[in-house]
Amino acid sequence: MLVLGLDSAGQGASAALLRDGSVVAARAAAADRSQAEILLPMIAEVLGEAHTDPLGLDLIATTTGPGSFTGLRIAIATARGLALAAGVPAVGVSRLAAVAARFPPERRAGRGLLVALDTRRDDFFLQLFTDTEGDPHLASAERAASALPDIPLLLAGDAAPRLAAALKGRDIAIARGFDFPCAEEVARLGAILSRDGTASPPRPFYLRAPDTTLPRRAASS
Amino acid sequence: MLMLGIETSCDETAAAIVSDEGVGPARIRSDLVFSQLAEHRPYGGIVPEIAARAHLDRLDALIAGALDEANVGFGDLAGVAATGGPGLIGGVIVGVMEAKAIALARRLPFIAVNHLEGHALTARLSDEVAFPFLLLLVSGGHCQLLAVEGVGRYRRLGTTLDDAVGEAFDKGAKLLGLGYPGGPAIEIAARRGDASRVALPRPMKGRAGCDFSFAGLKTALRERVDEQRELSDSFCANAAAALQQAIGECLVDRTANALAMFRDLCPDGRTLVIAGGVAANQALRARLAAEAASQEFAFVAPPPKLCTDNAAMIAWAGIERLKLGFTDPLDFAPRPRWPLDAKAPPALGAGVKA
């Protein structure tokens, strides 16, 4: 099974090609070049390195957010265009779930896993994984502190250090060993979702409404 | 040659299939436009983030629909063209990424089309207009007079120094409570009004050159509105008629100068073309047609459906560019600002409208 994974929902961009769970080719770049410029050439390179093309893929998996609005649209539009033109199924993967997949229960040392992603503002994209899977949500540090259950926590994700600083006095450990962009993780998780029959096509997962204010006297028609 | 065109630079999501075989609009095999009006209307204008989200939600289905309606598959295409700018960048990015992905998947050439070139070349799709011609490009984001010498060859003769003409309509309609978008609302209200009852200036009229300015017109209209104790229906109709008449006189005066400038530059050119969303206004078309006739120019205004934003014009510009060997690489970066005449100096205060 040949799976292409994509991620550009945070800083930078990455593309990875996995055959039966093993990385065949991968590219990643930091945020110094625009994601809209680098993503397609990256995909062409990983496919070329594996001597295949989009028509040879079995699955395309992409992160859908939460993250940068523009960034997540870049990967989703790309995944959809490839899927539509190559006739290959595409699946969406939450970035929160992609991080959580790297820290399954046996790697949490008995702690609850709290995934915290950067919003480029003061707040956080959060999801708590204990015996059950909490709802993904957006919260300030204060609200997160008051809403979290009083259990030892393992913090993961690119905003973990920032959130840890705001949760002083609690029993907290910070998980290491996961960085965005994360195309490899996305391809792996996409394949699992697809195998389990729980995959859905990539739809944007913004978790934040657009910043708008209605005019005081709205237009009449 | 069949070309897929994609347009996502403002508030219309559009996909079309156009062929180079045949004559006139018959070359358009499919032309789907999804207007986001309902999403933006509560805000009285376009909200960029809402537009970008709506483009992504709709584009897939529109592309599939355009192929279906034209009864062709990706394998029948000669290329994929998408608006690469100028426009609201969040939307442009969605269309460009989807187009580049399709191009990669089917090993097709990708053509990044300047949205303004799409408007500019529409008259060649609808009416077989030969180069060179004088173009009056009037839309919600632009107001320019250009000598069009060939594909990719534009010389800007004049531009707005502040607002685009479509903005003048939108802002005027907002002041009069006529709703959004303003162009059609003003045109309809103006039919019931008497333009002589509301005094408005004609900015730039009588001056040399062919630059435009509409900010003063908006200010004057606000003053007339503020003088009213209440906005009666008859005042609004009269003000709409006065605004449309003032804009029309400005456009005609500036275009008259441009025709003379164009005749010196391109003695072979005998056609005035009007394009862009504001070109759908019937009253303005009639005035400009009369001015063209008085200077012995042919006047071409594409059908209104091809004047407002659409993807058929993008596919057509893609055909014209591909035939000349102009294609773009997969690392093409969407451009929020992309003047047709790169040598023309930016106009003060006009932003992307110059």
PDB file of N, CA, C and O in Angstrom, chain B residues 84-114:
ATOM      1  N   GLY B  84      -3.834  33.305 -10.851  1.00  0.00           N
ATOM      2  CA  GLY B  84      -2.688  33.312  -9.944  1.00  0.00           C
ATOM      3  C   GLY B  84      -2.574  34.620  -9.182  1.00  0.00           C
ATOM      4  O   GLY B  84      -1.662  34.817  -8.392  1.00  0.00           O
ATOM      5  N   GLY B  85      -3.482  35.544  -9.421  1.00  0.00           N
ATOM      6  CA  GLY B  85      -3.512  36.859  -8.793  1.00  0.00           C
ATOM      7  C   GLY B  85      -3.961  37.864  -9.838  1.00  0.00           C
ATOM      8  O   GLY B  85      -4.199  37.451 -10.976  1.00  0.00           O
ATOM      9  N   PRO B  86      -4.105  39.122  -9.560  1.00  0.00           N
ATOM     10  CA  PRO B  86      -4.155  39.676  -8.208  1.00  0.00           C
ATOM     11  C   PRO B  86      -5.524  39.394  -7.606  1.00  0.00           C
ATOM     12  O   PRO B  86      -6.452  39.050  -8.318  1.00  0.00           O
ATOM     13  N   GLY B  87      -5.623  39.518  -6.285  1.00  0.00           N
ATOM     14  CA  GLY B  87      -6.905  39.261  -5.637  1.00  0.00           C
ATOM     15  C   GLY B  87      -6.708  38.953  -4.174  1.00  0.00           C
ATOM     16  O   GLY B  87      -5.633  39.166  -3.617  1.00  0.00           O
ATOM     17  N   LEU B  88      -7.773  38.429  -3.556  1.00  0.00           N
ATOM     18  CA  LEU B  88      -7.715  38.062  -2.140  1.00  0.00           C
ATOM     19  C   LEU B  88      -6.886  36.789  -2.044  1.00  0.00           C
ATOM     20  O   LEU B  88      -7.269  35.736  -2.554  1.00  0.00           O
ATOM     21  N   ILE B  89      -5.740  36.897  -1.389  1.00  0.00           N
ATOM     22  CA  ILE B  89      -4.714  35.865  -1.519  1.00  0.00           C
ATOM     23  C   ILE B  89      -5.170  34.499  -0.988  1.00  0.00           C
ATOM     24  O   ILE B  89      -4.801  33.454  -1.550  1.00  0.00           O
ATOM     25  N   GLY B  90      -5.978  34.478   0.063  1.00  0.00           N
ATOM     26  CA  GLY B  90      -6.434  33.200   0.623  1.00  0.00           C
ATOM     27  C   GLY B  90      -7.216  32.388  -0.395  1.00  0.00           C
ATOM     28  O   GLY B  90      -7.078  31.164  -0.475  1.00  0.00           O
ATOM     29  N   GLY B  91      -8.014  33.057  -1.191  1.00  0.00           N
ATOM     30  CA  GLY B  91      -8.775  32.380  -2.234  1.00  0.00           C
ATOM     31  C   GLY B  91      -7.909  31.993  -3.411  1.00  0.00           C
ATOM     32  O   GLY B  91      -8.011  30.882  -3.934  1.00  0.00           O
ATOM     33  N   VAL B  92      -7.028  32.902  -3.831  1.00  0.00           N
ATOM     34  CA  VAL B  92      -6.138  32.611  -4.959  1.00  0.00           C
ATOM     35  C   VAL B  92      -5.321  31.352  -4.665  1.00  0.00           C
ATOM     36  O   VAL B  92      -5.166  30.471  -5.520  1.00  0.00           O
ATOM     37  N   ILE B  93      -4.841  31.240  -3.416  1.00  0.00           N
ATOM     38  CA  ILE B  93      -4.027  30.083  -3.029  1.00  0.00           C
ATOM     39  C   ILE B  93      -4.808  28.778  -3.217  1.00  0.00           C
ATOM     40  O   ILE B  93      -4.274  27.792  -3.732  1.00  0.00           O
ATOM     41  N   VAL B  94      -6.075  28.767  -2.823  1.00  0.00           N
ATOM     42  CA  VAL B  94      -6.884  27.551  -2.953  1.00  0.00           C
ATOM     43  C   VAL B  94      -6.952  27.105  -4.421  1.00  0.00           C
ATOM     44  O   VAL B  94      -6.704  25.936  -4.739  1.00  0.00           O
ATOM     45  N   GLY B  95      -7.256  28.035  -5.321  1.00  0.00           N
ATOM     46  CA  GLY B  95      -7.376  27.682  -6.737  1.00  0.00           C
ATOM     47  C   GLY B  95      -6.053  27.262  -7.341  1.00  0.00           C
ATOM     48  O   GLY B  95      -5.987  26.292  -8.108  1.00  0.00           O
ATOM     49  N   VAL B  96      -4.982  27.978  -6.995  1.00  0.00           N
ATOM     50  CA  VAL B  96      -3.662  27.669  -7.544  1.00  0.00           C
ATOM     51  C   VAL B  96      -3.193  26.288  -7.069  1.00  0.00           C
ATOM     52  O   VAL B  96      -2.686  25.487  -7.859  1.00  0.00           O
ATOM     53  N   MET B  97      -3.382  25.971  -5.786  1.00  0.00           N
ATOM     54  CA  MET B  97      -2.924  24.671  -5.279  1.00  0.00           C
ATOM     55  C   MET B  97      -3.691  23.537  -5.942  1.00  0.00           C
ATOM     56  O   MET B  97      -3.111  22.524  -6.333  1.00  0.00           O
ATOM     57  N   GLU B  98      -4.999  23.704  -6.047  1.00  0.00           N
ATOM     58  CA  GLU B  98      -5.802  22.636  -6.657  1.00  0.00           C
ATOM     59  C   GLU B  98      -5.393  22.451  -8.122  1.00  0.00           C
ATOM     60  O   GLU B  98      -5.263  21.333  -8.604  1.00  0.00           O
ATOM     61  N   ALA B  99      -5.154  23.560  -8.831  1.00  0.00           N
ATOM     62  CA  ALA B  99      -4.752  23.484 -10.241  1.00  0.00           C
ATOM     63  C   ALA B  99      -3.372  22.839 -10.387  1.00  0.00           C
ATOM     64  O   ALA B  99      -3.161  21.993 -11.270  1.00  0.00           O
ATOM     65  N   LYS B 100      -2.442  23.225  -9.532  1.00  0.00           N
ATOM     66  CA  LYS B 100      -1.094  22.652  -9.626  1.00  0.00           C
ATOM     67  C   LYS B 100      -1.140  21.147  -9.331  1.00  0.00           C
ATOM     68  O   LYS B 100      -0.426  20.359  -9.963  1.00  0.00           O
ATOM     69  N   ALA B 101      -1.982  20.744  -8.377  1.00  0.00           N
ATOM     70  CA  ALA B 101      -2.091  19.323  -8.029  1.00  0.00           C
ATOM     71  C   ALA B 101      -2.662  18.529  -9.205  1.00  0.00           C
ATOM     72  O   ALA B 101      -2.187  17.435  -9.519  1.00  0.00           O
ATOM     73  N   ILE B 102      -3.676  19.082  -9.869  1.00  0.00           N
ATOM     74  CA  ILE B 102      -4.251  18.411 -11.039  1.00  0.00           C
ATOM     75  C   ILE B 102      -3.203  18.306 -12.147  1.00  0.00           C
ATOM     76  O   ILE B 102      -3.054  17.267 -12.789  1.00  0.00           O
ATOM     77  N   ALA B 103      -2.455  19.395 -12.346  1.00  0.00           N
ATOM     78  CA  ALA B 103      -1.410  19.399 -13.382  1.00  0.00           C
ATOM     79  C   ALA B 103      -0.369  18.322 -13.099  1.00  0.00           C
ATOM     80  O   ALA B 103       0.038  17.582 -14.000  1.00  0.00           O
ATOM     81  N   LEU B 104       0.038  18.203 -11.823  1.00  0.00           N
ATOM     82  CA  LEU B 104       1.028  17.180 -11.463  1.00  0.00           C
ATOM     83  C   LEU B 104       0.447  15.775 -11.667  1.00  0.00           C
ATOM     84  O   LEU B 104       1.102  14.897 -12.222  1.00  0.00           O
ATOM     85  N   ALA B 105      -0.800  15.594 -11.223  1.00  0.00           N
ATOM     86  CA  ALA B 105      -1.404  14.256 -11.281  1.00  0.00           C
ATOM     87  C   ALA B 105      -1.556  13.768 -12.720  1.00  0.00           C
ATOM     88  O   ALA B 105      -1.401  12.586 -12.996  1.00  0.00           O
ATOM     89  N   ARG B 106      -1.885  14.684 -13.647  1.00  0.00           N
ATOM     90  CA  ARG B 106      -2.140  14.267 -15.034  1.00  0.00           C
ATOM     91  C   ARG B 106      -1.038  14.697 -15.981  1.00  0.00           C
ATOM     92  O   ARG B 106      -1.218  14.638 -17.191  1.00  0.00           O
ATOM     93  N   ARG B 107       0.115  15.137 -15.446  1.00  0.00           N
ATOM     94  CA  ARG B 107       1.250  15.590 -16.262  1.00  0.00           C
ATOM     95  C   ARG B 107       0.817  16.631 -17.297  1.00  0.00           C
ATOM     96  O   ARG B 107       1.164  16.553 -18.477  1.00  0.00           O
ATOM     97  N   LEU B 108       0.040  17.616 -16.841  1.00  0.00           N
ATOM     98  CA  LEU B 108      -0.460  18.673 -17.726  1.00  0.00           C
ATOM     99  C   LEU B 108       0.297  19.965 -17.473  1.00  0.00           C
ATOM    100  O   LEU B 108       0.753  20.203 -16.355  1.00  0.00           O
ATOM    101  N   PRO B 109       0.414  20.821 -18.498  1.00  0.00           N
ATOM    102  CA  PRO B 109       0.978  22.141 -18.225  1.00  0.00           C
ATOM    103  C   PRO B 109       0.065  22.945 -17.298  1.00  0.00           C
ATOM    104  O   PRO B 109      -1.159  22.856 -17.408  1.00  0.00           O
ATOM    105  N   PHE B 110       0.686  23.700 -16.396  1.00  0.00           N
ATOM    106  CA  PHE B 110      -0.052  24.595 -15.499  1.00  0.00           C
ATOM    107  C   PHE B 110       0.163  26.019 -15.982  1.00  0.00           C
ATOM    108  O   PHE B 110       1.288  26.408 -16.303  1.00  0.00           O
ATOM    109  N   ILE B 111      -0.912  26.778 -16.078  1.00  0.00           N
ATOM    110  CA  ILE B 111      -0.804  28.165 -16.510  1.00  0.00           C
ATOM    111  C   ILE B 111      -1.411  29.057 -15.426  1.00  0.00           C
ATOM    112  O   ILE B 111      -2.587  28.943 -15.099  1.00  0.00           O
ATOM    113  N   ALA B 112      -0.567  29.922 -14.847  1.00  0.00           N
ATOM    114  CA  ALA B 112      -1.045  30.894 -13.859  1.00  0.00           C
ATOM    115  C   ALA B 112      -1.501  32.133 -14.627  1.00  0.00           C
ATOM    116  O   ALA B 112      -0.702  32.788 -15.280  1.00  0.00           O
ATOM    117  N   VAL B 113      -2.792  32.415 -14.548  1.00  0.00           N
ATOM    118  CA  VAL B 113      -3.346  33.519 -15.325  1.00  0.00           C
ATOM    119  C   VAL B 113      -3.533  34.743 -14.439  1.00  0.00           C
ATOM    120  O   VAL B 113      -4.049  34.642 -13.319  1.00  0.00           O
ATOM    121  N   ASN B 114      -3.089  35.885 -14.946  1.00  0.00           N
ATOM    122  CA  ASN B 114      -3.399  37.154 -14.301  1.00  0.00           C
ATOM    123  C   ASN B 114      -4.901  37.399 -14.486  1.00  0.00           C
ATOM    124  O   ASN B 114      -5.396  37.428 -15.615  1.00  0.00           O
TER     125      ASN B 114
END
